Short mmCIF file of C-alpha atoms in Angstrom, two decimals:
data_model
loop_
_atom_site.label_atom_id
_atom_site.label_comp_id
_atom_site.label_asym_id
_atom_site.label_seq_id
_atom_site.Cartn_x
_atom_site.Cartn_y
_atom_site.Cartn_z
CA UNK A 763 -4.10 -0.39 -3.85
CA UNK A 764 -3.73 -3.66 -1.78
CA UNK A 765 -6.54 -4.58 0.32
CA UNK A 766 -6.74 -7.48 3.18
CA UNK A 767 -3.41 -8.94 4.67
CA UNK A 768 -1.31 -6.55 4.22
CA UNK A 769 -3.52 -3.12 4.48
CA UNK A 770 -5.15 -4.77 7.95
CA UNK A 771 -3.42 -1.94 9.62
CA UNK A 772 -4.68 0.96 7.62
CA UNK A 773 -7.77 -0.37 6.63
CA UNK A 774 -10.34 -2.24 9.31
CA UNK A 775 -11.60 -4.30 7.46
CA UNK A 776 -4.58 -22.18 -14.45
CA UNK A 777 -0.86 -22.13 -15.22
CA UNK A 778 -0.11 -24.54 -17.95
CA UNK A 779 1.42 -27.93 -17.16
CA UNK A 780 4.90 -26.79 -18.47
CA UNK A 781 5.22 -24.01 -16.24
CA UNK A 782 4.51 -25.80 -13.26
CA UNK A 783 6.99 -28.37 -13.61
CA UNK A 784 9.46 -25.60 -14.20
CA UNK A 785 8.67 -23.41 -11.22
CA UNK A 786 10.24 -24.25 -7.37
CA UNK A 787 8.37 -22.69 -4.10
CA UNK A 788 8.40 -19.04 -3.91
CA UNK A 789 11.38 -17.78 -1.52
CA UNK A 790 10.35 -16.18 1.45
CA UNK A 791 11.87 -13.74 4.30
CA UNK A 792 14.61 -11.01 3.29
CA UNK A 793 15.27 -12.82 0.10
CA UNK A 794 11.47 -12.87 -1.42
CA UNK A 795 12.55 -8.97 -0.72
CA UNK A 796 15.98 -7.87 -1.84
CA UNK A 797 17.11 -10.90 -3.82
CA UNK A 798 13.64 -11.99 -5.66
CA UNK A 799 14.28 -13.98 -8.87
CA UNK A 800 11.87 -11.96 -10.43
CA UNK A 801 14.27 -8.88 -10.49
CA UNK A 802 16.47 -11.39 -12.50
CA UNK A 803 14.14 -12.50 -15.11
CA UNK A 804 14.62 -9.87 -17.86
CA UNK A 805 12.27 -7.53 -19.93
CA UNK A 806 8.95 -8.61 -20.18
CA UNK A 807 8.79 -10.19 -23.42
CA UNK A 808 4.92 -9.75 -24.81
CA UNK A 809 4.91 -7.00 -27.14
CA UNK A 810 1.86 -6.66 -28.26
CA UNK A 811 -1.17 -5.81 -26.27
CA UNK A 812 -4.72 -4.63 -28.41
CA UNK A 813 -6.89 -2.62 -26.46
CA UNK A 814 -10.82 -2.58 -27.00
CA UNK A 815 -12.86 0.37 -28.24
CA UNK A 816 -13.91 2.45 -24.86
CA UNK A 817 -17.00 4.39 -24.68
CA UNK A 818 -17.35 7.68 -22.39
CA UNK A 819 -20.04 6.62 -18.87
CA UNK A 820 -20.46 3.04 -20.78
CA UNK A 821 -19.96 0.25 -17.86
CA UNK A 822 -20.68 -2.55 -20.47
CA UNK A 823 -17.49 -1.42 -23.04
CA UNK A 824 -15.29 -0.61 -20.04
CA UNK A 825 -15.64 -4.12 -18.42
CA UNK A 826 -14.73 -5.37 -21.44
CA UNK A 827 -11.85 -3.23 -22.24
CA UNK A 828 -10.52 -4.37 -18.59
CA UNK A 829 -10.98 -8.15 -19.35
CA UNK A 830 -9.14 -8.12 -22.87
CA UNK A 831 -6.42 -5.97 -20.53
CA UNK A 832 -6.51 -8.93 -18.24
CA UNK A 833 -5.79 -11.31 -21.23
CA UNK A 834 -2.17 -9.13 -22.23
CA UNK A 835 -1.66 -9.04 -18.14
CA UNK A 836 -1.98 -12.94 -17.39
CA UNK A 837 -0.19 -14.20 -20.97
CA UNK A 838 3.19 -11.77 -20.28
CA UNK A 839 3.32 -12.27 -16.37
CA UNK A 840 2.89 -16.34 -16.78
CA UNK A 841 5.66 -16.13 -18.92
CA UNK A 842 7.64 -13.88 -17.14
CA UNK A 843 7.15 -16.20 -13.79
CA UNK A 844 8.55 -18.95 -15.65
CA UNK A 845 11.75 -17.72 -16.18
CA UNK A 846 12.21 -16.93 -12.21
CA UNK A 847 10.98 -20.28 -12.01
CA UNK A 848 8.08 -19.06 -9.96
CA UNK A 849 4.52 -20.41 -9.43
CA UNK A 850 2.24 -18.82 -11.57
CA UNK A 851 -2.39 -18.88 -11.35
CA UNK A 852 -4.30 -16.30 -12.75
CA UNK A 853 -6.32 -13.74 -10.65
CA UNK A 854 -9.72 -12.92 -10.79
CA UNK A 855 -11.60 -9.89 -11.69
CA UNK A 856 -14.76 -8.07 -10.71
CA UNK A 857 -15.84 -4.91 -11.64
CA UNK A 858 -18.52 -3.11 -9.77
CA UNK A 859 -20.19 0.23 -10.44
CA UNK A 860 -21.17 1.07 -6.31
CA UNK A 861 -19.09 1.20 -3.27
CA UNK A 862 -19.87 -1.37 -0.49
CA UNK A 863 -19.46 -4.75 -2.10
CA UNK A 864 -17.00 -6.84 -0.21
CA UNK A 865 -13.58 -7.76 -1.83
CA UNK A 866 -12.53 -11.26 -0.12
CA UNK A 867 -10.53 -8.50 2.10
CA UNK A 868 -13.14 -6.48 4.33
CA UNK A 869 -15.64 -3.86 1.93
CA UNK A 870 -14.14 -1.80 -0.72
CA UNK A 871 -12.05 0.93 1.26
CA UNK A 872 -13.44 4.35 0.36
CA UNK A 873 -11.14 6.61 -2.08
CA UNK A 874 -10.07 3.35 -4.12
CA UNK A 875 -10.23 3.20 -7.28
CA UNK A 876 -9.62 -0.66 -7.02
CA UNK A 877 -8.21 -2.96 -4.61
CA UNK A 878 -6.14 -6.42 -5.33
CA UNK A 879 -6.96 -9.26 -2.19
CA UNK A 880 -4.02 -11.57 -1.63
CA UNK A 881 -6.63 -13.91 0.36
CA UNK A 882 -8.42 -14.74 -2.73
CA UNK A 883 -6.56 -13.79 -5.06
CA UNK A 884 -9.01 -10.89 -6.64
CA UNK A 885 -8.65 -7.55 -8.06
CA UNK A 886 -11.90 -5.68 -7.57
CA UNK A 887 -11.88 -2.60 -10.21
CA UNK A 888 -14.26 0.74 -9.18
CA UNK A 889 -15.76 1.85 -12.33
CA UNK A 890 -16.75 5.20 -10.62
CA UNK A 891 -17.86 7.85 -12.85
CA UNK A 892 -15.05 9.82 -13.14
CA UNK A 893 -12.75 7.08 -14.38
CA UNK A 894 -15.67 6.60 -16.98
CA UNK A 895 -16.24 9.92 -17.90
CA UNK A 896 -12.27 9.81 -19.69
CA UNK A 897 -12.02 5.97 -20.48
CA UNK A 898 -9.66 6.68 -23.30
CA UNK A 899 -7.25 7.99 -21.13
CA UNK A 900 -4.63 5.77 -19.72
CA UNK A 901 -5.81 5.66 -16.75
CA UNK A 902 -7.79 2.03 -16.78
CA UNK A 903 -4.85 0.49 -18.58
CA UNK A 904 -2.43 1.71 -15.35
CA UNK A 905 -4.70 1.35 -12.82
CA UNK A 906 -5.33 -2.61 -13.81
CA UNK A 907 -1.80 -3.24 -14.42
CA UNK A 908 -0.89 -1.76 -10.95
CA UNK A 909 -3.37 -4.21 -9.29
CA UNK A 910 -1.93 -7.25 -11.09
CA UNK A 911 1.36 -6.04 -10.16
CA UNK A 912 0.36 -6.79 -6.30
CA UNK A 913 -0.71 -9.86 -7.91
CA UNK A 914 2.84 -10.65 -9.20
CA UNK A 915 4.05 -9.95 -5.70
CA UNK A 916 2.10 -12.01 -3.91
CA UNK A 917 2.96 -14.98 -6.63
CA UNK A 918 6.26 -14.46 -6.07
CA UNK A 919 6.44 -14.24 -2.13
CA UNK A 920 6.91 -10.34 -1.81
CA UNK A 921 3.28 -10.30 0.11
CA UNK A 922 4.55 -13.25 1.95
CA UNK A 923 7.60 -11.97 3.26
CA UNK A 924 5.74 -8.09 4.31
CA UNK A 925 3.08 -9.80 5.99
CA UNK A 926 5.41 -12.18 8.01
CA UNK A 927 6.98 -9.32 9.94
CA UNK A 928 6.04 -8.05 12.93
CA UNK A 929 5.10 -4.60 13.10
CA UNK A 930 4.50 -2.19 16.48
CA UNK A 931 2.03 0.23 15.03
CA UNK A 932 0.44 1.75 11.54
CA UNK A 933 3.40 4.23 11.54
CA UNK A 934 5.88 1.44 11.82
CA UNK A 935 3.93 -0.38 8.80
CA UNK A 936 3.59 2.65 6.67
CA UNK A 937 7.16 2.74 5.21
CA UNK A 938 7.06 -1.07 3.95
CA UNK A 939 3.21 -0.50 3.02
CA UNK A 940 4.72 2.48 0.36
CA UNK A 941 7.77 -0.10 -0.76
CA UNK A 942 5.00 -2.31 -1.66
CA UNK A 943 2.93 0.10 -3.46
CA UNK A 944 5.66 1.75 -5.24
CA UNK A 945 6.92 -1.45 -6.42
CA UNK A 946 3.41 -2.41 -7.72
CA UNK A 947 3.64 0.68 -9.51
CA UNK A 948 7.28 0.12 -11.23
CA UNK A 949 5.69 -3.26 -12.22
CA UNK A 950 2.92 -1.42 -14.00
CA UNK A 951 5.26 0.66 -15.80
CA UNK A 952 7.21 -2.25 -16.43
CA UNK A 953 4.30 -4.18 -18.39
CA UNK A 954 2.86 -0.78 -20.01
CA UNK A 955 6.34 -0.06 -21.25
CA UNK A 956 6.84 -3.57 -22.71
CA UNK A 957 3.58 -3.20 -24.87
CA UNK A 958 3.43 0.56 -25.52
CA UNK A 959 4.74 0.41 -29.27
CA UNK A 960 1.43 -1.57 -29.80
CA UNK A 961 -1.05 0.88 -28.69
CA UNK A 962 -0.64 3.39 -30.87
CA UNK A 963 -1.01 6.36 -28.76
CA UNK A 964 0.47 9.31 -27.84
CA UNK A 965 3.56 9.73 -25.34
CA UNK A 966 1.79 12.50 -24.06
CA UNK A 967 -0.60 10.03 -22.94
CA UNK A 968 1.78 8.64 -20.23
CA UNK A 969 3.05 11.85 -19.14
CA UNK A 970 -0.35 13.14 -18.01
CA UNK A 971 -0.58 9.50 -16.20
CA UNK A 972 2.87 10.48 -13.95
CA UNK A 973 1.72 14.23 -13.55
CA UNK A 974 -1.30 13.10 -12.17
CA UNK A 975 0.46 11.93 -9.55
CA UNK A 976 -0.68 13.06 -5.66
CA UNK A 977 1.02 12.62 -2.37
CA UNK A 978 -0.68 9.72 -0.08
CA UNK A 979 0.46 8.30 2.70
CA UNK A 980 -0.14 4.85 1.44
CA UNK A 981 2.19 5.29 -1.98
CA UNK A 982 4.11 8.35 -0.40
CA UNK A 983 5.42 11.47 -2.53
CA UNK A 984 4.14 12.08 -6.32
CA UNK A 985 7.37 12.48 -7.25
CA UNK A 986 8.37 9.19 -5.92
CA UNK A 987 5.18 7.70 -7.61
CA UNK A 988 6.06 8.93 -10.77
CA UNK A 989 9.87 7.99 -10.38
CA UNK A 990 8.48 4.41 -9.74
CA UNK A 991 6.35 4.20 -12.59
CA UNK A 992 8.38 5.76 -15.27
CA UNK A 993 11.34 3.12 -14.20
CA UNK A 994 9.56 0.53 -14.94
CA UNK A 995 8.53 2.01 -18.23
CA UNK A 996 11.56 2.80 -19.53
CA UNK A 997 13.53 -0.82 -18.85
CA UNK A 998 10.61 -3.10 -19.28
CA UNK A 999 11.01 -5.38 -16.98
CA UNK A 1000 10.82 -6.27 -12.59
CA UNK A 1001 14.10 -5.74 -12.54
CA UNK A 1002 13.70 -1.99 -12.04
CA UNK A 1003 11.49 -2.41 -9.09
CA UNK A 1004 13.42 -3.55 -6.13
CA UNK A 1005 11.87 -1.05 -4.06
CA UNK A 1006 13.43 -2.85 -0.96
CA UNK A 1007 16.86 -2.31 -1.50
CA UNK A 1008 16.15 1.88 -2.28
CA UNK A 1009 17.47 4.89 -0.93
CA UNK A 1010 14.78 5.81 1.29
CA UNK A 1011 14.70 9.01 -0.64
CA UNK A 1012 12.80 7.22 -3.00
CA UNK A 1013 10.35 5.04 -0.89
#
């Protein structure tokens, strides 16, 4: 979920040297949209992704699992960057256990089950007890790599370009609002495909992810949510996640 800038209307409220000198200014308007050099830049190329032992209702071993995750998430998205020649920093992370702590963006909306802050650059991650209660699941590993997808977009002047428009009302923000989620979701699917060879589990483990799926007026139909998400899975890369140029059967 995106929180601050770009949710203002539904919701009141350090790259190495090398790749620096490599990267240009993120494009903006119509192009940071439709012709993005990320879509250009390939499969994701890290492989290998190790994810930490998990205990059931245990804060300490999530917050850890979620910071190794954040590791695999910064080292394949810097390099990714690089080849679109794109400015790349690392976002920062803060879990919290209660709702009511403020994000950078306004206070944690309510429903969230964590929020990413273009402002400041932060993902705040919910660690509510029922994403505890089944840590093993995949359902931290998604939920993270969706947030740092909005983190990608705002590196690469997606969140730029959305927020630059004009728009009349919340109903005539809600379509690009679900382009943007659904995108952050392909991206997800994107990195989790990329690594999934390395983490040893079960494909049934994804498939319960995209049947989980629910309708929202945010991220739009489940069926579009898990269209999203299992496109970026299965080629591995941002190109599969031009949401912007879609049929808007499938936005």
């Amino acid at each position: 979920m995106l929180s601050g800038v770009l949710a203002s209307l539904l919701f009141a409220g350090t790259a190495g040297a090398g790749v620096a000198e490599q990267s240009g200014p993120a494009p903006t308007g119509k192009t940071a949209l439709t012709g993005n050099p990320i879509y250009k830049s390939g499969k994701l190329d890290l492989k290998k992704c190790e994810e930490q032992p998990v205990r059931p209702d245990d804060l300490d071993s999530s917050r850890i699992y979620l910071e190794f995750l954040m590791d695999c998430l910064n080292e394949s998205w810097e390099y990714q960057l690089s080849k679109a020649k794109l400015p790349f920093s690392k976002p920062r992370l803060e879990t919290i256990s209660r709702i009511g702590r403020p994000t950078g963006c306004g206070d944690f909306p309510k429903g969230a089950q964590a929020v990413y802050c273009p402002i400041n650059k932060k993902i705040t991650f919910f660690l509510s007890p029922s994403i505890l209660s089944q840590p093993t699941e995949l359902f931290l590993f998604q939920v993270m790599a969706h947030e740092y997808g909005h983190h990608v977009q705002q590196l690469s002047g997606i969140m730029g370009a959305v927020d630059s428009r004009t728009y009349k009302s919340d109903k005539d923000f809600l379509p690009v609002l679900r382009q943007v989620e659904l995108q952050a979701e392909c991206l997800s699917g994107a990195f989790i495909g990329s690594v999934w060879q390395s983490l040893g589990r079960r494909q049934s483990d994804f498939t319960y992810v995209l049947r989980a799926a629910y309708d929202t007026a945010s991220h739009g139909k489940a069926a579009n949510i898990a269209y999203w998400l299992k496109r970026g899975f299965d080629q591995e890369g941002p190109g599969a996640c031009n949401t912007f140029s879609a049929p808007r059967s499938k936005v």
